[in-house]
Amino acid sequence: MKLQRIRWIVLGAVFVLIVVGLISSISMGTLSSFGWEEIAAICPLGVLESFLAGKTVFLRALIVLVVVVALVFIFGKVFCAWVCPVAPVRSFTEMMRKRFGKAQGKFAPNCSEDCSSCAAKRSQIAKRSTLDSRHIVLGGTLLSAAVFGFPVFCLICPIGLIFATIVVLWQWLGLNSISWSLLLYPALLVIELLVLRKWCLRFCPVGALLSLLSLPNRFFRPKVDNAKCLREQGIDCNVCVNVCPEGLDPHFKEGMNECTKCGLCKDKCPVGAITIPFSATPNPSAPTIASDPGKPE
């Protein structure tokens, strides 16, 4: 079974589990604060916000944060592709754009692979910086919590808004209870995920925090078999780059802390040259970024 299909099954299972818990009044929480009785998992960004807002450190929250850091060290940014409900929403909107003939992702679907425009964009991806606009939003998120004394971003976090929208819809359909939230929550989601189309790539502070925590991660990274890779045979193949939601090139080490292990590069590679092993040890023959990011050493 392809990783993409397994990922959708996991995403669906997590989503259904939480939704059932919400509408059945079972106290399981949401992905922002998920748990059962004394066992709880809190969003790492929410933990940091609560520390700054309360000007104190809570032992229980600190333990959760340490556990999250350890999990991210092992698995990297898997949350973004395998758990976060924003991922399927974004995939659905991209599918609709493709159906209506609009450009999808970073490259137009019918674009010639050797055109100068796409080559320039791939060069920009290769020299992707560790810090970007998301980290500015992350800094503002933490600063606002410290200034105002409560986690401000939690009010507009799309992860929480998705589940809040489900709750108000259930209250409307099941309990005939109507409030302004029924319009407000979906409106905020439309702004964040449809108007700000590149929310995950440009704005999400949760993804920014996970990308920083993933810097030491070396497990489950895509690994290219140069003996099979068409690019190593002189063919200008960039399928792996074009399908990557993060715009990454698995041939390069730079920026791979952003890899969400979604498996699209592995599934879409026309010759099966990409694998996602438990530990992607450095390959001496694999190209690395030199002083000129567009040219492998």
Short mmCIF file of N, CA, C and O in Angstrom, two decimals, residues 100-215:
data_model
loop_
_atom_site.label_atom_id
_atom_site.label_comp_id
_atom_site.label_asym_id
_atom_site.label_seq_id
_atom_site.Cartn_x
_atom_site.Cartn_y
_atom_site.Cartn_z
N PHE A 100 -10.20 22.98 -12.06
CA PHE A 100 -10.66 24.17 -12.78
C PHE A 100 -9.54 24.83 -13.58
O PHE A 100 -9.65 25.97 -14.00
N GLY A 101 -8.41 24.09 -13.75
CA GLY A 101 -7.37 24.53 -14.66
C GLY A 101 -6.39 25.53 -14.12
O GLY A 101 -5.64 26.13 -14.89
N LYS A 102 -6.35 25.74 -12.79
CA LYS A 102 -5.41 26.70 -12.24
C LYS A 102 -4.14 26.01 -11.82
O LYS A 102 -4.10 24.81 -11.58
N ALA A 103 -3.08 26.80 -11.68
CA ALA A 103 -1.78 26.24 -11.30
C ALA A 103 -1.87 25.61 -9.92
O ALA A 103 -2.54 26.12 -9.03
N GLN A 104 -1.19 24.51 -9.74
CA GLN A 104 -1.20 23.78 -8.48
C GLN A 104 0.20 23.80 -7.88
O GLN A 104 1.17 23.50 -8.55
N GLY A 105 0.28 24.17 -6.60
CA GLY A 105 1.57 24.14 -5.91
C GLY A 105 2.51 25.20 -6.47
O GLY A 105 2.11 26.27 -6.90
N LYS A 106 3.78 24.86 -6.54
CA LYS A 106 4.80 25.81 -6.97
C LYS A 106 4.99 25.80 -8.47
O LYS A 106 5.57 26.71 -9.03
N PHE A 107 4.55 24.73 -9.16
CA PHE A 107 4.77 24.62 -10.59
C PHE A 107 3.44 24.35 -11.30
O PHE A 107 2.59 23.65 -10.79
N ALA A 108 3.27 24.93 -12.46
CA ALA A 108 2.07 24.65 -13.25
C ALA A 108 2.08 23.19 -13.67
O ALA A 108 3.11 22.65 -14.04
N PRO A 109 0.93 22.48 -13.62
CA PRO A 109 0.90 21.04 -13.89
C PRO A 109 1.35 20.66 -15.29
O PRO A 109 1.86 19.58 -15.50
N ASN A 110 1.16 21.55 -16.28
CA ASN A 110 1.54 21.23 -17.64
C ASN A 110 2.82 21.95 -18.08
O ASN A 110 3.12 22.06 -19.25
N CYS A 111 3.54 22.45 -17.08
CA CYS A 111 4.74 23.23 -17.39
C CYS A 111 5.86 22.32 -17.90
O CYS A 111 6.05 21.21 -17.40
N SER A 112 6.61 22.80 -18.88
CA SER A 112 7.76 22.04 -19.38
C SER A 112 8.82 21.96 -18.29
O SER A 112 9.15 22.95 -17.65
N GLU A 113 9.36 20.78 -18.06
CA GLU A 113 10.28 20.58 -16.95
C GLU A 113 11.61 21.30 -17.14
O GLU A 113 12.35 21.50 -16.19
N ASP A 114 11.93 21.67 -18.39
CA ASP A 114 13.22 22.30 -18.61
C ASP A 114 13.08 23.80 -18.88
O ASP A 114 14.02 24.45 -19.34
N CYS A 115 11.88 24.37 -18.62
CA CYS A 115 11.72 25.79 -18.88
C CYS A 115 12.50 26.61 -17.86
O CYS A 115 12.72 26.18 -16.73
N SER A 116 12.92 27.80 -18.23
CA SER A 116 13.77 28.63 -17.38
C SER A 116 13.06 29.07 -16.12
O SER A 116 13.66 29.19 -15.06
N SER A 117 11.72 29.30 -16.21
CA SER A 117 10.97 29.75 -15.05
C SER A 117 10.98 28.70 -13.94
O SER A 117 11.26 29.01 -12.78
N CYS A 118 10.68 27.44 -14.30
CA CYS A 118 10.68 26.36 -13.29
C CYS A 118 12.08 26.10 -12.77
O CYS A 118 12.27 25.78 -11.60
N ALA A 119 13.08 26.20 -13.64
CA ALA A 119 14.46 25.99 -13.22
C ALA A 119 14.85 27.02 -12.17
O ALA A 119 15.52 26.70 -11.18
N ALA A 120 14.41 28.28 -12.36
CA ALA A 120 14.72 29.33 -11.39
C ALA A 120 14.02 29.06 -10.06
O ALA A 120 14.61 29.24 -8.98
N LYS A 121 12.77 28.57 -10.12
CA LYS A 121 12.04 28.27 -8.89
C LYS A 121 12.69 27.12 -8.14
O LYS A 121 12.77 27.12 -6.91
N ARG A 122 13.15 26.10 -8.88
CA ARG A 122 13.82 24.97 -8.22
C ARG A 122 15.11 25.44 -7.56
O ARG A 122 15.50 24.95 -6.51
N SER A 123 15.80 26.39 -8.18
CA SER A 123 17.02 26.94 -7.59
C SER A 123 16.70 27.66 -6.29
O SER A 123 17.44 27.56 -5.31
N GLN A 124 15.57 28.38 -6.25
CA GLN A 124 15.17 29.07 -5.04
C GLN A 124 14.86 28.08 -3.93
O GLN A 124 15.18 28.30 -2.76
N ILE A 125 14.21 26.97 -4.28
CA ILE A 125 13.88 25.95 -3.30
C ILE A 125 15.16 25.34 -2.73
O ILE A 125 15.27 25.09 -1.53
N ALA A 126 16.15 25.10 -3.58
CA ALA A 126 17.39 24.46 -3.15
C ALA A 126 18.11 25.27 -2.09
O ALA A 126 18.76 24.72 -1.21
N LYS A 127 17.97 26.62 -2.14
CA LYS A 127 18.65 27.45 -1.16
C LYS A 127 17.68 28.00 -0.12
O LYS A 127 17.84 29.11 0.38
N ARG A 128 16.65 27.22 0.19
CA ARG A 128 15.64 27.63 1.17
C ARG A 128 16.28 27.90 2.53
O ARG A 128 17.09 27.12 3.03
N SER A 129 15.88 28.99 3.13
CA SER A 129 16.47 29.41 4.40
C SER A 129 15.84 28.65 5.57
O SER A 129 14.69 28.21 5.49
N THR A 130 16.61 28.49 6.65
CA THR A 130 16.09 27.84 7.85
C THR A 130 15.00 28.68 8.48
O THR A 130 14.02 28.16 9.03
N LEU A 131 15.13 30.00 8.40
CA LEU A 131 14.14 30.91 8.95
C LEU A 131 13.40 31.61 7.81
O LEU A 131 14.01 32.01 6.83
N ASP A 132 12.08 31.74 7.95
CA ASP A 132 11.28 32.41 6.93
C ASP A 132 10.14 33.16 7.60
O ASP A 132 10.15 33.37 8.82
N SER A 133 9.14 33.55 6.81
CA SER A 133 8.05 34.36 7.33
C SER A 133 7.26 33.67 8.44
O SER A 133 6.71 34.32 9.32
N ARG A 134 7.20 32.34 8.41
CA ARG A 134 6.46 31.61 9.47
C ARG A 134 7.09 31.86 10.83
O ARG A 134 6.40 31.93 11.84
N HIS A 135 8.41 31.98 10.85
CA HIS A 135 9.10 32.17 12.12
C HIS A 135 8.90 33.59 12.66
O HIS A 135 8.96 33.81 13.88
N ILE A 136 8.65 34.54 11.77
CA ILE A 136 8.27 35.88 12.22
C ILE A 136 6.90 35.82 12.88
O ILE A 136 6.67 36.42 13.94
N VAL A 137 5.97 35.07 12.26
CA VAL A 137 4.64 34.88 12.86
C VAL A 137 4.76 34.16 14.19
O VAL A 137 4.06 34.49 15.16
N LEU A 138 5.66 33.18 14.28
CA LEU A 138 5.89 32.46 15.53
C LEU A 138 6.36 33.42 16.62
O LEU A 138 5.86 33.37 17.76
N GLY A 139 7.30 34.29 16.28
CA GLY A 139 7.77 35.27 17.25
C GLY A 139 6.66 36.19 17.70
O GLY A 139 6.53 36.50 18.91
N GLY A 140 5.83 36.64 16.76
CA GLY A 140 4.70 37.50 17.11
C GLY A 140 3.68 36.77 17.97
O GLY A 140 3.07 37.36 18.87
N THR A 141 3.50 35.48 17.71
CA THR A 141 2.56 34.68 18.50
C THR A 141 3.00 34.60 19.96
O THR A 141 2.19 34.80 20.88
N LEU A 142 4.28 34.32 20.18
CA LEU A 142 4.80 34.22 21.54
C LEU A 142 4.81 35.58 22.23
O LEU A 142 4.49 35.69 23.43
N LEU A 143 5.16 36.63 21.48
CA LEU A 143 5.19 37.97 22.05
C LEU A 143 3.79 38.43 22.47
O LEU A 143 3.60 39.02 23.54
N SER A 144 2.80 38.14 21.62
CA SER A 144 1.43 38.55 21.95
C SER A 144 0.92 37.85 23.20
O SER A 144 0.19 38.44 24.00
N ALA A 145 1.30 36.59 23.39
CA ALA A 145 0.89 35.86 24.60
C ALA A 145 1.49 36.50 25.84
O ALA A 145 0.82 36.62 26.88
N ALA A 146 2.75 36.93 25.74
CA ALA A 146 3.42 37.56 26.88
C ALA A 146 2.81 38.93 27.18
O ALA A 146 2.67 39.31 28.35
N VAL A 147 2.44 39.68 26.14
CA VAL A 147 1.92 41.04 26.32
C VAL A 147 0.48 41.03 26.85
O VAL A 147 0.14 41.75 27.79
N PHE A 148 -0.36 40.19 26.24
CA PHE A 148 -1.79 40.22 26.58
C PHE A 148 -2.17 39.24 27.69
O PHE A 148 -3.29 39.28 28.19
N GLY A 149 -1.27 38.33 28.05
CA GLY A 149 -1.55 37.45 29.18
C GLY A 149 -2.41 36.25 28.87
O GLY A 149 -2.91 35.59 29.78
N PHE A 150 -2.63 35.94 27.58
CA PHE A 150 -3.35 34.72 27.21
C PHE A 150 -2.91 34.32 25.80
O PHE A 150 -2.39 35.17 25.03
N PRO A 151 -3.06 33.06 25.42
CA PRO A 151 -2.61 32.60 24.10
C PRO A 151 -3.48 33.16 22.98
O PRO A 151 -4.48 32.55 22.57
N VAL A 152 -3.10 34.29 22.43
CA VAL A 152 -3.90 35.00 21.43
C VAL A 152 -4.09 34.16 20.16
O VAL A 152 -5.19 34.09 19.61
N PHE A 153 -3.03 33.53 19.71
CA PHE A 153 -3.11 32.79 18.45
C PHE A 153 -4.13 31.66 18.51
O PHE A 153 -4.72 31.31 17.48
N CYS A 154 -4.34 31.10 19.68
CA CYS A 154 -5.30 30.00 19.81
C CYS A 154 -6.70 30.41 19.35
O CYS A 154 -7.51 29.55 18.98
N LEU A 155 -6.99 31.72 19.37
CA LEU A 155 -8.30 32.19 18.95
C LEU A 155 -8.50 32.06 17.45
O LEU A 155 -9.64 31.97 16.97
N ILE A 156 -7.40 32.07 16.69
CA ILE A 156 -7.51 32.01 15.23
C ILE A 156 -6.78 30.82 14.63
O ILE A 156 -6.68 30.70 13.41
N CYS A 157 -6.27 29.92 15.45
CA CYS A 157 -5.54 28.75 14.96
C CYS A 157 -6.48 27.89 14.10
O CYS A 157 -7.55 27.48 14.57
N PRO A 158 -6.14 27.63 12.84
CA PRO A 158 -7.05 26.86 11.97
C PRO A 158 -7.30 25.45 12.46
O PRO A 158 -8.36 24.88 12.18
N ILE A 159 -6.34 24.87 13.17
CA ILE A 159 -6.54 23.52 13.71
C ILE A 159 -7.71 23.53 14.69
O ILE A 159 -8.63 22.71 14.61
N GLY A 160 -7.67 24.49 15.63
CA GLY A 160 -8.77 24.61 16.59
C GLY A 160 -10.06 25.05 15.94
O GLY A 160 -11.15 24.59 16.32
N LEU A 161 -9.97 25.94 14.93
CA LEU A 161 -11.17 26.45 14.27
C LEU A 161 -11.92 25.36 13.52
O LEU A 161 -13.15 25.39 13.43
N ILE A 162 -11.19 24.40 12.95
CA ILE A 162 -11.84 23.30 12.24
C ILE A 162 -12.74 22.52 13.18
O ILE A 162 -13.91 22.23 12.87
N PHE A 163 -12.21 22.19 14.35
CA PHE A 163 -13.01 21.42 15.32
C PHE A 163 -14.09 22.30 15.96
O PHE A 163 -15.19 21.81 16.27
N ALA A 164 -13.79 23.59 16.15
CA ALA A 164 -14.81 24.50 16.69
C ALA A 164 -15.98 24.63 15.71
O ALA A 164 -17.15 24.70 16.13
N THR A 165 -15.68 24.66 14.41
CA THR A 165 -16.74 24.71 13.40
C THR A 165 -17.61 23.47 13.45
O THR A 165 -18.85 23.55 13.32
N ILE A 166 -16.98 22.31 13.63
CA ILE A 166 -17.75 21.06 13.74
C ILE A 166 -18.67 21.10 14.95
O ILE A 166 -19.83 20.67 14.88
N VAL A 167 -18.19 21.65 16.06
CA VAL A 167 -18.99 21.73 17.29
C VAL A 167 -20.22 22.62 17.07
O VAL A 167 -21.35 22.24 17.43
N VAL A 168 -20.01 23.81 16.48
CA VAL A 168 -21.15 24.72 16.30
C VAL A 168 -22.13 24.18 15.25
O VAL A 168 -23.34 24.40 15.36
N LEU A 169 -21.61 23.46 14.25
CA LEU A 169 -22.51 22.82 13.28
C LEU A 169 -23.35 21.75 13.96
O LEU A 169 -24.55 21.61 13.68
N TRP A 170 -22.72 20.97 14.84
CA TRP A 170 -23.45 19.94 15.57
C TRP A 170 -24.51 20.55 16.48
O TRP A 170 -25.63 20.05 16.59
N GLN A 171 -24.16 21.66 17.12
CA GLN A 171 -25.12 22.35 17.99
C GLN A 171 -26.31 22.88 17.19
O GLN A 171 -27.44 22.87 17.65
N TRP A 172 -26.00 23.33 15.97
CA TRP A 172 -27.07 23.86 15.11
C TRP A 172 -27.98 22.74 14.61
O TRP A 172 -29.21 22.83 14.69
N LEU A 173 -27.37 21.64 14.12
CA LEU A 173 -28.15 20.55 13.54
C LEU A 173 -28.80 19.68 14.59
O LEU A 173 -29.95 19.23 14.44
N GLY A 174 -28.03 19.40 15.68
CA GLY A 174 -28.54 18.47 16.68
C GLY A 174 -29.32 19.11 17.81
O GLY A 174 -30.27 18.51 18.34
N LEU A 175 -28.94 20.33 18.16
CA LEU A 175 -29.58 20.98 19.30
C LEU A 175 -30.36 22.22 18.92
O LEU A 175 -30.94 22.88 19.80
N ASN A 176 -30.35 22.56 17.63
CA ASN A 176 -31.06 23.74 17.13
C ASN A 176 -30.61 25.01 17.84
O ASN A 176 -31.40 25.91 18.12
N SER A 177 -29.31 25.06 18.12
CA SER A 177 -28.73 26.22 18.79
C SER A 177 -27.88 26.99 17.78
O SER A 177 -26.93 26.45 17.21
N ILE A 178 -28.22 28.27 17.57
CA ILE A 178 -27.53 29.08 16.58
C ILE A 178 -26.81 30.24 17.27
O ILE A 178 -27.37 30.88 18.16
N SER A 179 -25.56 30.48 16.84
CA SER A 179 -24.81 31.62 17.36
C SER A 179 -23.99 32.23 16.22
O SER A 179 -23.88 31.66 15.14
N TRP A 180 -23.41 33.40 16.49
CA TRP A 180 -22.58 34.06 15.49
C TRP A 180 -21.35 33.23 15.15
O TRP A 180 -20.73 33.42 14.10
N SER A 181 -20.98 32.30 16.01
CA SER A 181 -19.83 31.44 15.75
C SER A 181 -20.02 30.61 14.49
O SER A 181 -19.05 30.23 13.83
N LEU A 182 -21.28 30.32 14.16
CA LEU A 182 -21.57 29.52 12.98
C LEU A 182 -21.11 30.23 11.70
O LEU A 182 -20.80 29.58 10.69
N LEU A 183 -21.03 31.55 11.73
CA LEU A 183 -20.52 32.34 10.60
C LEU A 183 -19.06 32.73 10.80
O LEU A 183 -18.28 32.74 9.84
N LEU A 184 -18.69 33.04 12.03
CA LEU A 184 -17.35 33.56 12.31
C LEU A 184 -16.27 32.51 12.08
O LEU A 184 -15.26 32.78 11.41
N TYR A 185 -16.45 31.31 12.63
CA TYR A 185 -15.42 30.28 12.51
C TYR A 185 -15.15 29.88 11.05
O TYR A 185 -14.00 29.86 10.62
N PRO A 186 -16.20 29.57 10.27
CA PRO A 186 -15.94 29.24 8.86
C PRO A 186 -15.32 30.41 8.09
O PRO A 186 -14.48 30.21 7.20
N ALA A 187 -15.72 31.65 8.43
CA ALA A 187 -15.16 32.82 7.75
C ALA A 187 -13.67 32.93 7.99
O ALA A 187 -12.88 33.21 7.07
N LEU A 188 -13.24 32.72 9.23
CA LEU A 188 -11.81 32.75 9.55
C LEU A 188 -11.06 31.65 8.82
O LEU A 188 -9.94 31.86 8.33
N LEU A 189 -11.68 30.47 8.72
CA LEU A 189 -11.05 29.36 8.01
C LEU A 189 -10.88 29.68 6.53
O LEU A 189 -9.85 29.36 5.92
N VAL A 190 -11.89 30.30 5.94
CA VAL A 190 -11.81 30.67 4.52
C VAL A 190 -10.68 31.64 4.30
O VAL A 190 -9.89 31.52 3.35
N ILE A 191 -10.53 32.61 5.19
CA ILE A 191 -9.45 33.60 5.06
C ILE A 191 -8.09 32.92 5.17
O ILE A 191 -7.18 33.18 4.37
N GLU A 192 -7.94 32.04 6.16
CA GLU A 192 -6.64 31.44 6.43
C GLU A 192 -6.25 30.39 5.40
O GLU A 192 -5.08 30.28 5.03
N LEU A 193 -7.21 29.59 4.95
CA LEU A 193 -6.86 28.45 4.10
C LEU A 193 -7.17 28.66 2.62
O LEU A 193 -6.60 27.95 1.79
N LEU A 194 -8.03 29.62 2.30
CA LEU A 194 -8.35 29.86 0.90
C LEU A 194 -7.79 31.20 0.41
O LEU A 194 -7.21 31.27 -0.66
N VAL A 195 -7.99 32.26 1.19
CA VAL A 195 -7.44 33.56 0.80
C VAL A 195 -5.92 33.55 0.99
O VAL A 195 -5.16 33.90 0.08
N LEU A 196 -5.48 33.15 2.17
CA LEU A 196 -4.04 32.99 2.42
C LEU A 196 -3.67 31.57 2.00
O LEU A 196 -3.44 30.69 2.82
N ARG A 197 -3.60 31.34 0.69
CA ARG A 197 -3.48 29.99 0.14
C ARG A 197 -2.26 29.24 0.66
O ARG A 197 -2.27 28.02 0.78
N LYS A 198 -1.18 29.95 0.96
CA LYS A 198 0.05 29.30 1.39
C LYS A 198 0.21 29.40 2.91
O LYS A 198 1.29 29.68 3.42
N TRP A 199 -0.88 29.16 3.62
CA TRP A 199 -0.86 29.26 5.08
C TRP A 199 0.24 28.39 5.68
O TRP A 199 1.03 28.85 6.49
N CYS A 200 0.30 27.13 5.27
CA CYS A 200 1.26 26.20 5.85
C CYS A 200 2.70 26.61 5.53
O CYS A 200 3.60 26.44 6.36
N LEU A 201 2.92 27.12 4.34
CA LEU A 201 4.28 27.45 3.90
C LEU A 201 4.74 28.82 4.35
O LEU A 201 5.95 29.05 4.47
N ARG A 202 3.81 29.74 4.60
CA ARG A 202 4.20 31.12 4.85
C ARG A 202 3.78 31.68 6.19
O ARG A 202 4.35 32.66 6.67
N PHE A 203 2.77 31.10 6.85
CA PHE A 203 2.20 31.75 8.03
C PHE A 203 2.14 30.87 9.28
O PHE A 203 2.17 31.41 10.39
N CYS A 204 2.02 29.56 9.14
CA CYS A 204 1.71 28.69 10.29
C CYS A 204 2.81 28.68 11.34
O CYS A 204 3.91 28.17 11.10
N PRO A 205 2.55 29.20 12.54
CA PRO A 205 3.58 29.19 13.60
C PRO A 205 3.80 27.80 14.20
O PRO A 205 4.88 27.53 14.73
N VAL A 206 2.77 26.95 14.14
CA VAL A 206 2.95 25.57 14.63
C VAL A 206 3.98 24.85 13.76
O VAL A 206 4.90 24.20 14.26
N GLY A 207 3.84 24.98 12.43
CA GLY A 207 4.80 24.38 11.52
C GLY A 207 6.18 24.98 11.70
O GLY A 207 7.19 24.28 11.59
N ALA A 208 6.24 26.30 11.97
CA ALA A 208 7.53 26.96 12.19
C ALA A 208 8.23 26.39 13.42
O ALA A 208 9.44 26.12 13.39
N LEU A 209 7.47 26.20 14.49
CA LEU A 209 8.05 25.64 15.71
C LEU A 209 8.53 24.21 15.47
O LEU A 209 9.64 23.83 15.88
N LEU A 210 7.71 23.41 14.80
CA LEU A 210 8.09 22.02 14.52
C LEU A 210 9.31 21.94 13.61
O LEU A 210 10.14 21.05 13.75
N SER A 211 9.42 22.89 12.67
CA SER A 211 10.59 22.88 11.78
C SER A 211 11.87 23.14 12.55
O SER A 211 12.92 22.56 12.25
N LEU A 212 11.82 24.01 13.56
CA LEU A 212 13.00 24.27 14.39
C LEU A 212 13.33 23.06 15.26
O LEU A 212 14.51 22.70 15.41
N LEU A 213 12.30 22.45 15.83
CA LEU A 213 12.52 21.26 16.65
C LEU A 213 13.01 20.08 15.81
O LEU A 213 13.64 19.16 16.34
N SER A 214 12.73 20.10 14.51
CA SER A 214 13.11 19.00 13.61
C SER A 214 14.52 19.13 13.05
O SER A 214 14.97 18.24 12.32
N LEU A 215 15.21 20.20 13.37
CA LEU A 215 16.55 20.41 12.82
C LEU A 215 17.49 19.23 13.09
O LEU A 215 18.26 18.84 12.20
#
